[in-house]
Amino acid sequence: MDNENKSLDTQPIENKPIEGNYSEESIKILEGLEAVRKRPAMYIGDLSERGLHHLINEVVDNSIDEALAGYCKTIVVTLHSDGSCSVKDDGRGIPTGPHPVKKISTLEVVMCTLHAGGKFDKSSYKVSGGLHGVGVSCVNALSSYAEAVIERNGNIYKQTYSEGKPTSSVEIIGTTDSTGTMIRFYPDETIFQVTKFRFYKTSDRLRELAFLNPEVTIKIIDEIEGEEVIHHYEGGLVDFVKYVDEAATVFVPPCFVSGSDTGGLDMETQVDICFQYNSGFSENVLSYVNNINTVEGGTHVTGFRSAFTRTMNAYAASNKSAKNQKLQLTGDDFREGLTAIISVKVAEPQFEGQTKTKLGNSEVEGIVRTILNVQLSQFLDANPAQAKKILEKATLAAEARIAAKKSRELVRRKNVLESSTLPGKLADCSLRTPEDCEIYLVEGDSAGGSAKQGRDRRFQAILPLKGKILNVQKARLTKILENDEIRAIFTAIGAGFSDEFDASKSRYGKIILMADADIDGSHIRTLLLTLFFVYMRDLIFQGKLYIAQPPLYKLKKGKHEYYAYNDQERDGIIDRIRKENPRAKSKTTLGPDGTQKVDGIALSRFKGLGEMNPVQLWDTTMNPETRTLLQVTIEDAAAATKIFQTLMGDKVEPRREFIEKNAQYVKNLDV
Ligand code: 0RA
C-alpha cells in the first residue's frame, strides 16, 4: 500500500462484512458472549484490520480509565511473535474476590459477562471507551484463547479462557509486591479476516491516547519487527498541536486553555483546548470526547467556534486599526491556518449522528463557551503581539473572501443564460439517480479518452484531469476557485463548496480516483485526496470516495489473456499456466516490442493507464463485475491530518523524512 493510504485508509470493498442478516430464524434472544460471537460486527464494527485493532483499543481503554482514576501510570502493549497481543498496566488490578451480586470472582464477571467492564464504585465514572465501548469481555469472546494475570493483595492471580468461556478457575500462581492487570489475547482466526497486528496502526492510536492523557506512559513492543516505542507527552495537547503542525510554519505558538464546570448538573465536565496558527489556509480542528475522536463534531465544537469567533471579534473591536475597521471578520476568517485540539471529558456522553461520533449533551456547549471566552480574552490581553498577528491573518482572509465572493458572483452571472453549468470536459452518464452513478476522475487526457470509450455510459461518468491539480493545502480559497480542474471537480459533483458543501447532494454515489501506478500518479492521488479531505470530507465519511486499481501486468498464452495486480499474482498465474502445460521447456525470450516471453507466456507491464485500450481498461479497472476498488476511509483523523500537513505543507525536510520512513509503502507501488 502506498503512503497516502496509510491513515486515510483504504480497504477492498469486497471484504466488507455483511451485517445484520435478520432472517426469521435468527431473531432469537442471544444471551451473553454467544451474541458477540454470532454477530461480531455489531459489537466491533467490522472484521477487517480495523476491527482487529479495535480489540487492542478496547483493552487499553480499561487501563486508561484506571489511569484517569489516578491509579495507573504505565501501560505496556506487546505484539507477541505468536500472534497474540498483551496489555499490561500498573493499576489496582481487577478485583478477584467474589462479585457482590453474581457471587463468582469479579475477574470472571468482568472477563466473561457482556457490559460488565465498568467500574463498580460510583465515585469515579468511566470516561474513556472505544468507539463501541463494548469492554474487555467482547475481546475475550472474539479470542480463541485469552488469559488474565492480576497482581493484587500480594498475590498473582491467573485465569484462562477460550472463546470467552473460562477454562480454569481464578488461581493463585505466586506472590508479588506490586499491583496491576495483564490481559493477553489471541484473536480468533475463524472470525477475523486478518489476525496480524500492525505496529503503525497500533502506535497511531496509542500516541493519540498519550497526547490526550499526559499522565500516562504507553509503551509498545513489536516482538516480530523488533520495534519499540514509548509514547509519553508531558505537554499533552500542546505537544499534540505541535506534532500535527510539525511540517507547517507556525507563527502563533500554542495557546492552552483548561477548566472544568458542572453546567448545573451533578458531574464536572473537564475541558482542555489548545490551538496555534500556521501559515497555511486550511482549518484543522480535531475534537475528542472521553478520548474518542468526534469526527462529526457536536456541542463541544459548537461551543468552541462560537466563543472563538465572539472573543476574537470583541478583541478586534476594542483594538481597531484603521484597516480592519471596515471589515466584518467571520468565524471562517479566524479559522484560516488554525490548528486546534478540543478534548472534553463528560460523565454521561450522548453520542449522536450517523457514526455515533457527534456529542449531543447540550450543557457542554455553554461550559466550553464560558471557559474559552474568559481564558482566550486573557490570552489576547496578555499577548498583544500574537493577537496582532492573528488579526492580520484574519483580515487577509476576509479580504480574500470578499474578493472570492465577487468573482463567484461574476461567474454566476455569466452562467445565468446557460441551461447547464457542467464542465465541458465531463462525459456525464445518462442515469440521473445518484446512488446508481459513478464518476471517474482520470489522470491525463489519453487515459480519459480510453475511459470515455470503454465505460458503460448509462451509469459511468468520466472527468479527465490535466496534469497535477493545485495543492489546496498551500492555496487560499480564491485561488482554489480560480483553478479550472478543481472547479470542474466541484461542479461535476454538484454538492456545493466550502461552507455550503453538502455531501448528500453529490450527483454520484461513487467518486473514483483513477491514476497511474507510478510516482506521478501517486502524487496526483495525494493531491486529490487532500482536496477531498480538506473540502469534501463528508464524502469520505459517507463512504463515497474510492481508488481504482488498474493491473500492473498483462500475461498472454495462446488465446488466453490474464491480468495481474501485483507481483505475487503474476507469479501465481505463471505457475498455473506452467502446470497446465507441463511439457513446456523453461526458457525466456525477449519479443521484438520488448515483451518478455517466459515459457511461451507473453508478459508485459502496464506503464500507465494510457497504455490500455478502452476494452482492456473496462475489463480490468472499470467493470463492476471484475474490478477491485479500494474504499477510502478515515480511521484516524489525527493521523490523516498529520500526514496531509506533512505531505503538502511547506517544509521540505519533514516531508523527505516522512517519505523515507514510509519508503516501503511507496516502493510496493512502484516496483
Ligand atoms: C473494577 C474495579 C476496580 C478496578 C478495575 C475494575 C480495573 C479494571 C481494569 C482493566 C484493565 N486494567 C484494569 N484495572 C482496574 C477498582 C478496584 C479497587 O477498588 O481496588
XYZ file of C-alpha atoms in Angstrom, residues 5-6 39 59 119 214 282 324 339 388 436 482 541 545 600:
15
model
C -3.299 5.288 2.059
C -1.791 4.927 5.449
C -22.778 -11.095 15.424
C -8.405 -3.432 26.372
C -16.266 0.367 37.443
C -0.350 13.288 29.573
C -6.954 25.223 5.922
C -9.786 46.310 9.680
C -4.860 24.012 14.199
C -1.984 41.352 16.325
C -26.501 4.190 -9.198
C -9.969 30.080 -9.932
C -17.268 9.729 5.870
C -14.697 8.024 -2.289
C 5.675 -19.036 -24.273
